[in-house]
Coordinates of C-alpha atoms in Angstrom, one line a residue:
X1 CA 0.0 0.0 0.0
X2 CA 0.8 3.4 -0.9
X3 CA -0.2 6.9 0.6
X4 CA 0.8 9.3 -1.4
X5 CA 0.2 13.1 -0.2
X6 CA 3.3 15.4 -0.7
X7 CA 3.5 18.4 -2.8
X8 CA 4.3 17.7 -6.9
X9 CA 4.3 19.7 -10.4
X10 CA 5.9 19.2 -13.0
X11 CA 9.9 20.6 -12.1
X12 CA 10.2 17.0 -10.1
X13 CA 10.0 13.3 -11.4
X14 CA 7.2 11.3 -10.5
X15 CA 6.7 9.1 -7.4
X16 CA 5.9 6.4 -10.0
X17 CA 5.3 6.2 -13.3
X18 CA 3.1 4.0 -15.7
X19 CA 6.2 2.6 -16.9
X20 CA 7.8 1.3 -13.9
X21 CA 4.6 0.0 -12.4
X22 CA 4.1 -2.2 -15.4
X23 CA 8.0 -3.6 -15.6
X24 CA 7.6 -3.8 -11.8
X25 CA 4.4 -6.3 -12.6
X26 CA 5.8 -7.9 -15.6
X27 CA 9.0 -8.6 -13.8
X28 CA 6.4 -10.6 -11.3
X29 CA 6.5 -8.3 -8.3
X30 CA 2.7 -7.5 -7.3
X31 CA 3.5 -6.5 -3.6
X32 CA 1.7 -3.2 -4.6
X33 CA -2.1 -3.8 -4.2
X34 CA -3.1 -0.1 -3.7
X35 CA -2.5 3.6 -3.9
X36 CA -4.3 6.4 -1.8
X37 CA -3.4 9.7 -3.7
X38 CA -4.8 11.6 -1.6
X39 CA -3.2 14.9 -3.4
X40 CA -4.9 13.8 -6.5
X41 CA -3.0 15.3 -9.1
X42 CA -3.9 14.3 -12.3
X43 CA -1.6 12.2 -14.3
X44 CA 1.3 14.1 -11.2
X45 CA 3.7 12.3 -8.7
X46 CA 1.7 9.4 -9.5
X47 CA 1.6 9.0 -13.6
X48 CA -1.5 6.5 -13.3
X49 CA -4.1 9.0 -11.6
X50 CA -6.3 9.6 -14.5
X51 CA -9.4 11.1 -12.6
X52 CA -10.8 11.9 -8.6
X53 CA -13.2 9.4 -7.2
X54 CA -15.7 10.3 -5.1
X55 CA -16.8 9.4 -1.4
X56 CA -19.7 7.5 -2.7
X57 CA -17.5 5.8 -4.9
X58 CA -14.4 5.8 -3.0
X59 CA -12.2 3.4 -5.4
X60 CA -11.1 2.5 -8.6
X61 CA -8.5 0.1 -10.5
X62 CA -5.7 1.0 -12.5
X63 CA -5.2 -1.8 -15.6
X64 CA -2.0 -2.1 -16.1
X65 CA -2.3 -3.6 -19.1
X66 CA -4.6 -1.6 -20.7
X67 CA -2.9 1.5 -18.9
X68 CA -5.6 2.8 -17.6
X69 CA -7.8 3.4 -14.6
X70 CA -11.7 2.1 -14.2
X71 CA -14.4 2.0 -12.0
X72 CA -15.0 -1.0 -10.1
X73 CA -13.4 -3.4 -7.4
X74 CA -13.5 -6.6 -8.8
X75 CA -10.2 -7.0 -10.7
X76 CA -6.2 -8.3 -10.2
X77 CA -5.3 -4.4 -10.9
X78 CA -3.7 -1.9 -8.6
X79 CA -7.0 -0.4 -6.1
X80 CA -6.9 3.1 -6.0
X81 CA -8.4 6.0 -3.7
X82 CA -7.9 9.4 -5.4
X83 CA -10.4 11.7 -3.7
X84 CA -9.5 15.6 -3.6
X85 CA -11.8 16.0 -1.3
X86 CA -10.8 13.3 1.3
X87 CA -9.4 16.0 3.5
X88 CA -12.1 18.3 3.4
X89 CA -14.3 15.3 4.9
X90 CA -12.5 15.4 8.1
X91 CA -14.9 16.7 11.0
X92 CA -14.2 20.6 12.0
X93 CA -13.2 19.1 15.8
X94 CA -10.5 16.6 14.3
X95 CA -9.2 19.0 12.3
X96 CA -8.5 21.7 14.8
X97 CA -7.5 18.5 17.1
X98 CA -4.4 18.1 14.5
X99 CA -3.8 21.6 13.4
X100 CA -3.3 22.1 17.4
X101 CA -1.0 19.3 17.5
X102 CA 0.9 20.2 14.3
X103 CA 1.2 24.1 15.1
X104 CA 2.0 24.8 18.4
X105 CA 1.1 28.1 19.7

């Protein structure tokens, strides 16, 4: 599993891209069931992330074959979350909680 949320554009290489995912499968290595891109940006750090999903859709799969992603669960392809929004869903309380935490006065 991988959580992806730091900062990207386009002056840095990717996190991953389409290319090593698929030699990384084709080589027989398919330790990497999923991806949370939680920074969502679209075809960024993470080549693969074609679109957001939403909360009442949470997941989709990337087909590594076909190189690219789709809607659904039911698949051998890489699960993944991409919701721009995820942080935004986080209750008003929580989020003070960890800005207090994070920031200290």
């Amino acid at each position: 599993m991988l959580v992806n949320g730091m900062y990207w554009d386009d002056r840095f290489p990717r996190l991953m891209s389409k290319k090593q995912l698929k030699e990384m499968y084709d080589a027989g290595d398919r330790k990497l069931l999923g991806i949370a891109d939680i920074t969502c940006d679209i075809r960024g750090s993470i080549e693969w992330t074609e679109y957001a999903t939403e909360i009442e859709k949470p997941f989709a799969l990337y087909d590594i074959q076909q190189g690219r992603m789709r809607d659904g669960l039911h698949g051998d392809e890489v699960m993944m979350m991409t919701m721009d929004q995820l942080p935004s869903e986080l209750a008003m309380e929580l989020s003070q909680h960890f800005g207090e935490k994070l920031v200290r006065s």
